mmCIF file of C-alpha atoms and ligand atoms in Angstrom:
data_model
loop_
_atom_site.group_PDB
_atom_site.id
_atom_site.type_symbol
_atom_site.label_atom_id
_atom_site.label_comp_id
_atom_site.label_asym_id
_atom_site.label_seq_id
_atom_site.Cartn_x
_atom_site.Cartn_y
_atom_site.Cartn_z
ATOM 1 C CA MET A 119 37.515 20.324 1.443
ATOM 2 C CA LEU A 120 34.157 21.407 -0.104
ATOM 3 C CA THR A 121 34.620 23.519 -3.203
ATOM 4 C CA ASP A 122 32.291 24.596 -5.904
ATOM 5 C CA SER A 123 32.966 24.632 -9.632
ATOM 6 C CA TYR A 124 34.196 28.263 -9.402
ATOM 7 C CA ASN A 125 36.842 27.294 -6.920
ATOM 8 C CA ARG A 126 35.082 28.922 -3.953
ATOM 9 C CA LYS A 127 35.714 27.142 -0.661
ATOM 10 C CA ILE A 128 32.423 26.379 1.103
ATOM 11 C CA THR A 129 32.881 26.702 4.824
ATOM 12 C CA ASP A 130 29.574 28.103 6.139
ATOM 13 C CA LEU A 131 26.378 26.134 6.563
ATOM 14 C CA ARG A 132 23.144 27.900 7.406
ATOM 15 C CA ILE A 133 20.443 25.662 8.694
ATOM 16 C CA SER A 134 16.731 26.706 8.867
ATOM 17 C CA LEU A 135 15.102 25.022 11.865
ATOM 18 C CA THR A 136 11.618 25.991 10.875
ATOM 19 C CA ASP A 137 9.821 28.069 8.311
ATOM 20 C CA ARG A 138 7.304 29.323 10.907
ATOM 21 C CA CYS A 139 7.661 32.656 12.596
ATOM 22 C CA ASN A 140 5.890 34.598 15.380
ATOM 23 C CA PHE A 141 6.663 37.919 13.618
ATOM 24 C CA ARG A 142 5.283 39.267 10.394
ATOM 25 C CA CYS A 143 8.056 41.377 9.034
ATOM 26 C CA PHE A 144 7.041 43.517 6.089
ATOM 27 C CA TYR A 145 10.254 42.513 4.134
ATOM 28 C CA CYS A 146 10.048 38.772 4.915
ATOM 29 C CA LEU A 147 6.765 37.064 5.882
ATOM 30 C CA PRO A 148 4.140 39.829 6.063
ATOM 31 C CA ASN A 149 1.106 37.573 5.806
ATOM 32 C CA GLY A 150 2.464 34.371 7.303
ATOM 33 C CA GLU A 151 2.102 32.639 4.000
ATOM 34 C CA PRO A 152 2.676 30.668 1.848
ATOM 35 C CA PRO A 153 1.562 27.471 3.637
ATOM 36 C CA LEU A 154 4.024 26.132 6.087
ATOM 37 C CA ALA A 155 5.854 22.813 5.640
ATOM 38 C CA ARG A 156 4.209 19.871 7.262
ATOM 39 C CA LYS A 157 5.691 18.399 10.487
ATOM 40 C CA GLU A 158 6.813 15.082 9.004
ATOM 41 C CA THR A 159 8.827 16.823 6.344
ATOM 42 C CA ILE A 160 10.820 18.788 8.919
ATOM 43 C CA LEU A 161 14.237 17.294 9.752
ATOM 44 C CA THR A 162 14.610 15.998 13.309
ATOM 45 C CA PHE A 163 17.442 17.256 15.462
ATOM 46 C CA GLU A 164 19.132 13.852 15.113
ATOM 47 C CA GLU A 165 18.956 14.183 11.293
ATOM 48 C CA ILE A 166 20.246 17.672 11.407
ATOM 49 C CA ALA A 167 23.136 16.588 13.695
ATOM 50 C CA ARG A 168 24.030 13.714 11.369
ATOM 51 C CA ILE A 169 23.917 15.859 8.266
ATOM 52 C CA SER A 170 25.998 18.545 10.046
ATOM 53 C CA ARG A 171 28.587 15.895 11.036
ATOM 54 C CA VAL A 172 28.997 14.924 7.345
ATOM 55 C CA PHE A 173 29.213 18.512 6.308
ATOM 56 C CA VAL A 174 31.853 19.230 8.885
ATOM 57 C CA SER A 175 33.858 16.180 7.728
ATOM 58 C CA LEU A 176 33.815 17.813 4.285
ATOM 59 C CA GLY A 177 35.189 21.130 5.484
ATOM 60 C CA ILE A 178 32.249 23.146 6.935
ATOM 61 C CA GLU A 179 33.659 25.275 9.771
ATOM 62 C CA LYS A 180 30.713 27.403 10.802
ATOM 63 C CA ILE A 181 27.118 26.619 11.339
ATOM 64 C CA ARG A 182 24.358 29.222 11.755
ATOM 65 C CA LEU A 183 20.883 28.227 12.977
ATOM 66 C CA THR A 184 18.160 30.356 11.495
ATOM 67 C CA GLY A 185 14.626 30.195 10.048
ATOM 68 C CA GLY A 186 11.809 31.323 10.186
ATOM 69 C CA GLU A 187 12.199 31.924 13.883
ATOM 70 C CA PRO A 188 14.544 29.168 15.152
ATOM 71 C CA LEU A 189 13.514 29.571 18.777
ATOM 72 C CA ILE A 190 9.966 28.546 17.869
ATOM 73 C CA ARG A 191 11.325 25.027 17.737
ATOM 74 C CA ARG A 192 11.305 23.352 21.075
ATOM 75 C CA ASP A 193 14.632 22.419 22.805
ATOM 76 C CA VAL A 194 17.027 24.232 20.459
ATOM 77 C CA PRO A 195 19.757 24.018 23.169
ATOM 78 C CA GLN A 196 19.640 20.237 22.675
ATOM 79 C CA LEU A 197 20.496 20.652 19.075
ATOM 80 C CA VAL A 198 23.265 23.034 19.923
ATOM 81 C CA GLU A 199 24.670 20.472 22.304
ATOM 82 C CA LEU A 200 24.659 17.795 19.535
ATOM 83 C CA LEU A 201 26.425 20.237 17.204
ATOM 84 C CA SER A 202 28.973 21.183 19.840
ATOM 85 C CA ALA A 203 30.156 17.635 19.780
ATOM 86 C CA LEU A 204 31.510 18.490 16.324
ATOM 87 C CA LYS A 205 33.997 21.064 17.808
ATOM 88 C CA PRO A 206 36.797 21.799 17.290
ATOM 89 C CA ASP A 207 36.570 20.865 13.591
ATOM 90 C CA LEU A 208 33.460 22.996 13.729
ATOM 91 C CA SER A 209 34.747 26.270 15.002
ATOM 92 C CA ASP A 210 31.651 28.383 15.395
ATOM 93 C CA ILE A 211 27.893 27.844 16.107
ATOM 94 C CA ALA A 212 25.728 30.877 15.723
ATOM 95 C CA LEU A 213 22.007 31.715 15.904
ATOM 96 C CA THR A 214 19.970 34.365 14.123
ATOM 97 C CA THR A 215 16.801 35.227 16.022
ATOM 98 C CA ASN A 216 14.201 37.942 16.313
ATOM 99 C CA GLY A 217 14.938 37.862 19.999
ATOM 100 C CA PHE A 218 11.391 37.447 21.295
ATOM 101 C CA ASP A 219 12.220 34.127 23.097
ATOM 102 C CA LEU A 220 15.889 34.589 23.544
ATOM 103 C CA PRO A 221 16.022 35.797 27.206
ATOM 104 C CA ARG A 222 14.483 32.608 28.499
ATOM 105 C CA HIS A 223 16.797 30.358 26.482
ATOM 106 C CA ALA A 224 20.049 32.387 26.612
ATOM 107 C CA ALA A 225 21.549 30.547 29.577
ATOM 108 C CA ALA A 226 20.798 27.087 28.179
ATOM 109 C CA LEU A 227 22.067 28.001 24.775
ATOM 110 C CA LYS A 228 25.323 29.303 26.171
ATOM 111 C CA ALA A 229 25.805 26.220 28.331
ATOM 112 C CA ALA A 230 25.130 24.014 25.307
ATOM 113 C CA GLY A 231 27.963 25.691 23.390
ATOM 114 C CA LEU A 232 26.388 28.436 21.270
ATOM 115 C CA ASP A 233 29.117 30.836 20.361
ATOM 116 C CA ARG A 234 27.331 33.821 18.867
ATOM 117 C CA VAL A 235 23.925 35.355 18.448
ATOM 118 C CA THR A 236 22.535 37.878 15.861
ATOM 119 C CA ILE A 237 19.279 39.640 16.779
ATOM 120 C CA SER A 238 17.085 41.511 14.360
ATOM 121 C CA LEU A 239 16.197 45.089 15.213
ATOM 122 C CA ASP A 240 14.775 47.375 12.537
ATOM 123 C CA SER A 241 13.528 50.280 14.615
ATOM 124 C CA LEU A 242 13.979 51.882 18.000
ATOM 125 C CA ASP A 243 10.561 53.486 17.877
ATOM 126 C CA PRO A 244 7.925 51.182 19.346
ATOM 127 C CA VAL A 245 5.210 52.278 16.841
ATOM 128 C CA ASN A 246 7.484 51.910 13.808
ATOM 129 C CA PHE A 247 8.859 48.582 15.169
ATOM 130 C CA GLU A 248 5.298 47.209 15.236
ATOM 131 C CA ASP A 249 4.549 48.698 11.863
ATOM 132 C CA ILE A 250 7.519 46.839 10.335
ATOM 133 C CA THR A 251 7.438 43.526 12.272
ATOM 134 C CA GLY A 252 3.685 43.226 12.938
ATOM 135 C CA VAL A 253 4.227 42.772 16.693
ATOM 136 C CA ASP A 254 4.445 45.097 19.625
ATOM 137 C CA ALA A 255 7.692 43.709 20.884
ATOM 138 C CA LEU A 256 10.438 46.377 20.828
ATOM 139 C CA GLY A 257 10.914 46.017 24.605
ATOM 140 C CA LYS A 258 11.280 42.209 24.308
ATOM 141 C CA VAL A 259 13.950 42.588 21.603
ATOM 142 C CA LEU A 260 15.879 45.219 23.515
ATOM 143 C CA ASP A 261 15.803 42.772 26.530
ATOM 144 C CA ALA A 262 17.118 40.021 24.268
ATOM 145 C CA ILE A 263 20.058 42.162 23.190
ATOM 146 C CA ALA A 264 20.803 42.934 26.848
ATOM 147 C CA ALA A 265 20.566 39.247 27.736
ATOM 148 C CA ALA A 266 22.854 38.276 24.906
ATOM 149 C CA ARG A 267 25.525 40.673 26.266
ATOM 150 C CA GLU A 268 24.978 39.551 29.794
ATOM 151 C CA PHE A 269 25.498 35.922 28.893
ATOM 152 C CA GLY A 270 28.748 36.730 27.211
ATOM 153 C CA PHE A 271 27.929 36.134 23.569
ATOM 154 C CA ASP A 272 30.649 38.041 21.795
ATOM 155 C CA PRO A 273 30.271 39.940 19.560
ATOM 156 C CA VAL A 274 26.533 40.478 19.789
ATOM 157 C CA LYS A 275 25.376 41.352 16.246
ATOM 158 C CA VAL A 276 22.213 43.237 15.513
ATOM 159 C CA ASN A 277 20.614 43.144 12.036
ATOM 160 C CA ALA A 278 18.510 45.940 10.533
ATOM 161 C CA VAL A 279 16.980 45.697 7.108
ATOM 162 C CA VAL A 280 16.813 49.227 5.801
ATOM 163 C CA ILE A 281 13.736 50.088 3.704
ATOM 164 C CA ARG A 282 13.208 53.426 2.057
ATOM 165 C CA GLY A 283 10.406 55.361 3.704
ATOM 166 C CA ARG A 284 9.998 52.833 6.590
ATOM 167 C CA ASN A 285 13.166 53.089 8.718
ATOM 168 C CA ASP A 286 15.830 54.906 6.741
ATOM 169 C CA HIS A 287 15.156 57.935 8.979
ATOM 170 C CA GLU A 288 16.419 55.823 11.903
ATOM 171 C CA ILE A 289 19.881 54.911 10.434
ATOM 172 C CA VAL A 290 21.773 57.364 12.630
ATOM 173 C CA ASP A 291 19.769 56.375 15.767
ATOM 174 C CA LEU A 292 20.546 52.693 15.215
ATOM 175 C CA ALA A 293 24.239 53.598 14.735
ATOM 176 C CA ARG A 294 24.093 55.429 18.049
ATOM 177 C CA PHE A 295 22.556 52.346 19.582
ATOM 178 C CA ALA A 296 25.610 50.385 18.476
ATOM 179 C CA ARG A 297 27.854 52.864 20.260
ATOM 180 C CA ASP A 298 25.785 53.034 23.440
ATOM 181 C CA ASN A 299 25.439 49.262 23.703
ATOM 182 C CA ALA A 300 28.723 48.084 22.326
ATOM 183 C CA VAL A 301 27.178 45.840 19.687
ATOM 184 C CA SER A 302 27.853 45.234 16.046
ATOM 185 C CA MET A 303 24.992 46.900 14.186
ATOM 186 C CA ARG A 304 24.609 45.553 10.675
ATOM 187 C CA PHE A 305 22.544 47.379 8.037
ATOM 188 C CA ILE A 306 21.235 45.157 5.303
ATOM 189 C CA GLU A 307 19.858 46.082 1.919
ATOM 190 C CA PHE A 308 16.361 44.882 1.237
ATOM 191 C CA MET A 309 16.501 41.864 -1.054
ATOM 192 C CA PRO A 310 13.714 40.513 -3.337
ATOM 193 C CA LEU A 311 12.985 37.535 -1.048
ATOM 194 C CA ASP A 312 9.763 38.705 0.684
ATOM 195 C CA SER A 313 6.637 36.543 0.530
ATOM 196 C CA GLY A 314 4.451 39.687 0.082
ATOM 197 C CA ASP A 315 6.154 40.495 -3.208
ATOM 198 C CA GLU A 316 6.509 44.124 -2.282
ATOM 199 C CA TRP A 317 10.202 44.399 -3.189
ATOM 200 C CA ASP A 318 10.935 47.251 -5.417
ATOM 201 C CA ARG A 319 14.288 48.778 -6.425
ATOM 202 C CA ASP A 320 13.008 52.149 -5.076
ATOM 203 C CA LEU A 321 12.719 50.622 -1.600
ATOM 204 C CA VAL A 322 16.357 49.581 -1.526
ATOM 205 C CA VAL A 323 18.608 52.038 0.384
ATOM 206 C CA PRO A 324 22.066 51.490 -1.074
ATOM 207 C CA GLY A 325 24.803 50.553 1.333
ATOM 208 C CA ARG A 326 26.815 53.554 0.179
ATOM 209 C CA GLU A 327 24.004 55.935 1.258
ATOM 210 C CA ILE A 328 23.739 54.194 4.631
ATOM 211 C CA ARG A 329 27.447 54.474 5.233
ATOM 212 C CA LYS A 330 27.499 58.196 4.279
ATOM 213 C CA LYS A 331 24.564 58.966 6.634
ATOM 214 C CA ILE A 332 26.320 57.385 9.575
ATOM 215 C CA ASP A 333 29.750 58.804 8.640
ATOM 216 C CA GLY A 334 28.200 62.332 8.672
ATOM 217 C CA GLU A 335 27.234 61.976 12.349
ATOM 218 C CA PHE A 336 29.814 59.477 13.623
ATOM 219 C CA PRO A 337 32.944 59.284 11.394
ATOM 220 C CA LEU A 338 33.754 55.739 10.512
ATOM 221 C CA LYS A 339 36.993 53.846 9.965
ATOM 222 C CA LEU A 340 37.033 50.797 7.698
ATOM 223 C CA VAL A 341 38.342 47.786 9.728
ATOM 224 C CA ASP A 342 39.777 45.810 6.812
ATOM 225 C CA GLN A 343 40.062 46.494 3.043
ATOM 226 C CA ASN A 344 39.964 42.704 2.455
ATOM 227 C CA ARG A 345 36.772 41.292 3.921
ATOM 228 C CA GLY A 346 37.337 37.717 2.558
ATOM 229 C CA SER A 347 34.091 35.768 2.453
ATOM 230 C CA GLU A 348 32.358 38.052 5.043
ATOM 231 C CA THR A 349 29.086 39.545 3.783
ATOM 232 C CA SER A 350 29.660 42.867 5.454
ATOM 233 C CA TRP A 351 32.084 45.798 5.281
ATOM 234 C CA LYS A 352 33.020 46.436 8.869
ATOM 235 C CA TYR A 353 33.671 49.864 10.365
ATOM 236 C CA ARG A 354 34.739 51.107 13.731
ATOM 237 C CA PHE A 355 33.926 54.536 15.115
ATOM 238 C CA ALA A 356 36.887 56.837 14.417
ATOM 239 C CA ASP A 357 36.592 58.458 17.905
ATOM 240 C CA GLY A 358 37.298 55.041 19.520
ATOM 241 C CA SER A 359 33.771 54.523 20.843
ATOM 242 C CA PRO A 360 32.726 50.933 21.377
ATOM 243 C CA GLY A 361 30.564 49.138 18.905
ATOM 244 C CA GLU A 362 30.869 48.358 15.294
ATOM 245 C CA ILE A 363 28.999 49.090 12.029
ATOM 246 C CA GLY A 364 28.514 46.518 9.312
ATOM 247 C CA ILE A 365 27.116 47.250 5.858
ATOM 248 C CA ILE A 366 25.678 44.351 3.892
ATOM 249 C CA ALA A 367 24.891 45.448 0.369
ATOM 250 C CA PRO A 368 24.049 42.346 -1.750
ATOM 251 C CA VAL A 369 21.979 44.357 -4.227
ATOM 252 C CA THR A 370 24.247 47.317 -5.014
ATOM 253 C CA GLU A 371 27.686 45.843 -4.141
ATOM 254 C CA MET A 372 27.421 42.176 -5.044
ATOM 255 C CA PHE A 373 29.769 39.857 -3.141
ATOM 256 C CA CYS A 374 29.004 36.517 -4.839
ATOM 257 C CA GLY A 375 32.598 36.013 -5.960
ATOM 258 C CA GLN A 376 33.711 35.378 -2.349
ATOM 259 C CA CYS A 377 30.616 33.398 -1.227
ATOM 260 C CA SER A 378 31.414 30.546 1.188
ATOM 261 C CA ARG A 379 27.777 29.704 2.044
ATOM 262 C CA ILE A 380 25.434 26.798 1.511
ATOM 263 C CA ARG A 381 22.001 26.302 3.041
ATOM 264 C CA LEU A 382 19.810 23.598 4.372
ATOM 265 C CA THR A 383 16.080 24.250 4.614
ATOM 266 C CA ALA A 384 13.877 23.003 7.547
ATOM 267 C CA ASP A 385 12.481 20.309 5.227
ATOM 268 C CA GLY A 386 15.939 19.035 4.277
ATOM 269 C CA GLN A 387 16.542 20.712 0.896
ATOM 270 C CA ILE A 388 20.039 21.976 0.085
ATOM 271 C CA ARG A 389 20.103 25.464 -1.415
ATOM 272 C CA THR A 390 23.319 26.565 -3.005
ATOM 273 C CA CYS A 391 22.296 30.208 -3.093
ATOM 274 C CA LEU A 392 19.677 32.462 -1.510
ATOM 275 C CA PHE A 393 18.391 33.083 -4.994
ATOM 276 C CA SER A 394 18.458 29.452 -6.167
ATOM 277 C CA THR A 395 15.526 28.517 -8.345
ATOM 278 C CA THR A 396 16.067 24.801 -7.672
ATOM 279 C CA GLU A 397 16.740 22.741 -4.483
ATOM 280 C CA HIS A 398 18.420 19.429 -3.844
ATOM 281 C CA ASP A 399 16.498 16.844 -1.830
ATOM 282 C CA LEU A 400 18.902 15.700 0.902
ATOM 283 C CA ARG A 401 16.041 14.672 3.147
ATOM 284 C CA SER A 402 15.058 11.844 0.698
ATOM 285 C CA VAL A 403 18.729 10.699 0.509
ATOM 286 C CA VAL A 404 19.025 10.634 4.295
ATOM 287 C CA ARG A 405 15.688 8.909 4.824
ATOM 288 C CA SER A 406 16.416 6.320 2.141
ATOM 289 C CA GLY A 407 19.013 4.810 4.418
ATOM 290 C CA ALA A 408 22.108 6.289 2.777
ATOM 291 C CA SER A 409 25.436 5.850 4.412
ATOM 292 C CA ASP A 410 27.475 8.808 5.547
ATOM 293 C CA ALA A 411 29.666 8.322 2.534
ATOM 294 C CA GLU A 412 26.672 8.458 0.210
ATOM 295 C CA ILE A 413 25.381 11.612 1.943
ATOM 296 C CA ALA A 414 28.856 13.178 1.558
ATOM 297 C CA GLU A 415 28.920 12.293 -2.157
ATOM 298 C CA PHE A 416 25.444 13.872 -2.637
ATOM 299 C CA ILE A 417 26.608 17.058 -0.837
ATOM 300 C CA ARG A 418 29.780 17.220 -2.917
ATOM 301 C CA SER A 419 27.950 16.834 -6.193
ATOM 302 C CA VAL A 420 25.295 19.413 -5.206
ATOM 303 C CA THR A 421 27.984 21.937 -4.214
ATOM 304 C CA LEU A 422 29.422 21.780 -7.697
ATOM 305 C CA LYS A 423 26.060 23.151 -8.931
ATOM 306 C CA LYS A 424 26.385 26.341 -6.879
ATOM 307 C CA GLU A 425 25.443 29.339 -8.988
ATOM 308 C CA PRO A 426 28.216 31.778 -9.926
ATOM 309 C CA ARG A 427 26.220 34.788 -8.689
ATOM 310 C CA HIS A 428 22.745 36.279 -8.144
ATOM 311 C CA TYR A 429 20.956 38.018 -10.948
ATOM 312 C CA ILE A 430 18.954 40.683 -9.031
ATOM 313 C CA ASN A 431 20.264 43.440 -11.229
ATOM 314 C CA ASP A 432 19.701 41.604 -14.564
ATOM 315 C CA THR A 433 16.513 42.334 -16.550
ATOM 316 C CA ALA A 434 15.911 38.579 -16.760
ATOM 317 C CA PHE A 435 15.950 38.169 -12.879
ATOM 318 C CA LYS A 436 13.837 35.219 -11.898
ATOM 319 C CA ALA A 437 12.707 35.108 -8.302
ATOM 320 C CA ALA A 438 14.026 32.485 -5.909
ATOM 321 C CA SER A 439 11.947 29.340 -5.680
ATOM 322 C CA ARG A 440 11.182 30.089 -2.046
ATOM 323 C CA THR A 441 11.086 33.167 0.120
ATOM 324 C CA MET A 442 13.394 34.228 2.970
ATOM 325 C CA SER A 443 11.536 32.560 5.934
ATOM 326 C CA PHE A 444 11.653 29.238 4.199
ATOM 327 C CA ILE A 445 15.222 29.501 2.990
ATOM 328 C CA GLY A 446 16.837 30.734 6.212
ATOM 329 C CA GLY A 447 18.524 34.103 6.165
HETATM 330 N N1 SAM B 775 13.691 35.119 12.523
HETATM 331 C C1 SAM B 775 15.016 35.372 12.663
HETATM 332 C C2 SAM B 775 15.351 36.897 12.570
HETATM 333 O O1 SAM B 775 14.487 37.582 12.140
HETATM 334 O O2 SAM B 775 16.482 37.245 12.898
HETATM 335 C C3 SAM B 775 15.952 34.598 11.688
HETATM 336 C C4 SAM B 775 15.465 34.484 10.276
HETATM 337 S S1 SAM B 775 15.456 35.959 9.321
HETATM 338 C C5 SAM B 775 14.919 35.386 7.795
HETATM 339 C C6 SAM B 775 17.230 36.249 9.129
HETATM 340 C C7 SAM B 775 17.622 37.609 8.670
HETATM 341 O O3 SAM B 775 17.177 37.882 7.361
HETATM 342 C C8 SAM B 775 16.983 38.699 9.576
HETATM 343 O O4 SAM B 775 18.004 39.497 10.096
HETATM 344 C C9 SAM B 775 16.160 39.494 8.653
HETATM 345 O O5 SAM B 775 16.112 40.824 8.926
HETATM 346 C C10 SAM B 775 16.799 39.200 7.261
HETATM 347 N N2 SAM B 775 15.885 39.290 6.159
HETATM 348 C C11 SAM B 775 14.627 38.806 6.034
HETATM 349 N N3 SAM B 775 14.050 39.142 4.879
HETATM 350 C C12 SAM B 775 14.975 39.912 4.218
HETATM 351 C C13 SAM B 775 14.984 40.606 2.959
HETATM 352 N N4 SAM B 775 13.896 40.555 2.115
HETATM 353 N N5 SAM B 775 16.051 41.295 2.663
HETATM 354 C C14 SAM B 775 17.114 41.386 3.491
HETATM 355 N N6 SAM B 775 17.179 40.734 4.629
HETATM 356 C C15 SAM B 775 16.122 40.055 5.026
HETATM 357 FE FE1 SF4 B 776 10.205 36.141 11.136
HETATM 358 FE FE2 SF4 B 776 12.754 36.727 10.998
HETATM 359 FE FE3 SF4 B 776 11.235 36.788 8.784
HETATM 360 FE FE4 SF4 B 776 10.879 38.612 10.635
HETATM 361 S S1 SF4 B 776 12.712 38.323 9.451
HETATM 362 S S2 SF4 B 776 9.244 37.478 9.663
HETATM 363 S S3 SF4 B 776 11.291 37.608 12.516
HETATM 364 S S4 SF4 B 776 11.762 35.024 10.002
#
């Protein structure tokens, strides 16, 4: 079992497949900078599969592929197939995507063994969507959500980062979208991980406010008082309508005490927290010819260095060493 020095069981591995993206989301990678990692530093699928096998042997149960935009990498279904070989010890393979390329890959991803997808959707207004993401692609993303449902990914989760003055007026519309489309709509507080350095406390819409706004229009029922290591509080609609609401409030309702996550960047660095200021160079270990046992030992020792919590709300907060598209959300 993989545990950190605060006795948290680490069961979720998030792997960034690339730090590149075809979107320019205001809250993530607005200018497409800083410079992108070079090709030879990026882990190959074979390396990712090997590292994942070692992680799973240590107790990782869930793997999420993310980025940057993971579907920018060619042949992602091939990687999913390699990871599927780790089932049933690995119980869940998920993908977070902006959806742009999902429809053309959905069938192959499903056939390869992908269990779940999460698609980002910050606005239902085409003009506002483009304003936030930098691309005129609302229709494509809506198609992606439909495709995900059609191919039987269950549940289909949809992520919206809520930003004061940009899309907080759409909260109720996005909740209605969850009901109408039977998806799990997750509202996420804006975190200080954007490459544009625009984050400001005033731009954060607290989870409590989001919940209240939705509850005023569509009364909500908390699914479970005890959310375990989940990042979101989950709600159902009290009138029994389909769909679900998730509220992810890392800034105003910190959940670090239950964290079960560890991250691998596209260039093979282990990050023990989204907000880590240091990384651990697993790529060099793997490429130096280390055995599986040596890789396992490295992972174990790094996990013990996992931070107790984030410090966003402390006056001495120091920004993470890399921004969201590099880390993998
Ligand atoms: N490109 C894919 C996508 O957009 O879904 C996957 C990578 S993206 C970094 C993963 C998730 O992180 C997305 O749902 C995105 O909305 C969220 N995210 C990015 N920057 C964020 C920030 N500064 N605060 C909160 N969430 C953020
Ligand atoms: Fe790209 Fe996803 Fe970041 Fe948007 S949130 S810029 S789609 S990586």
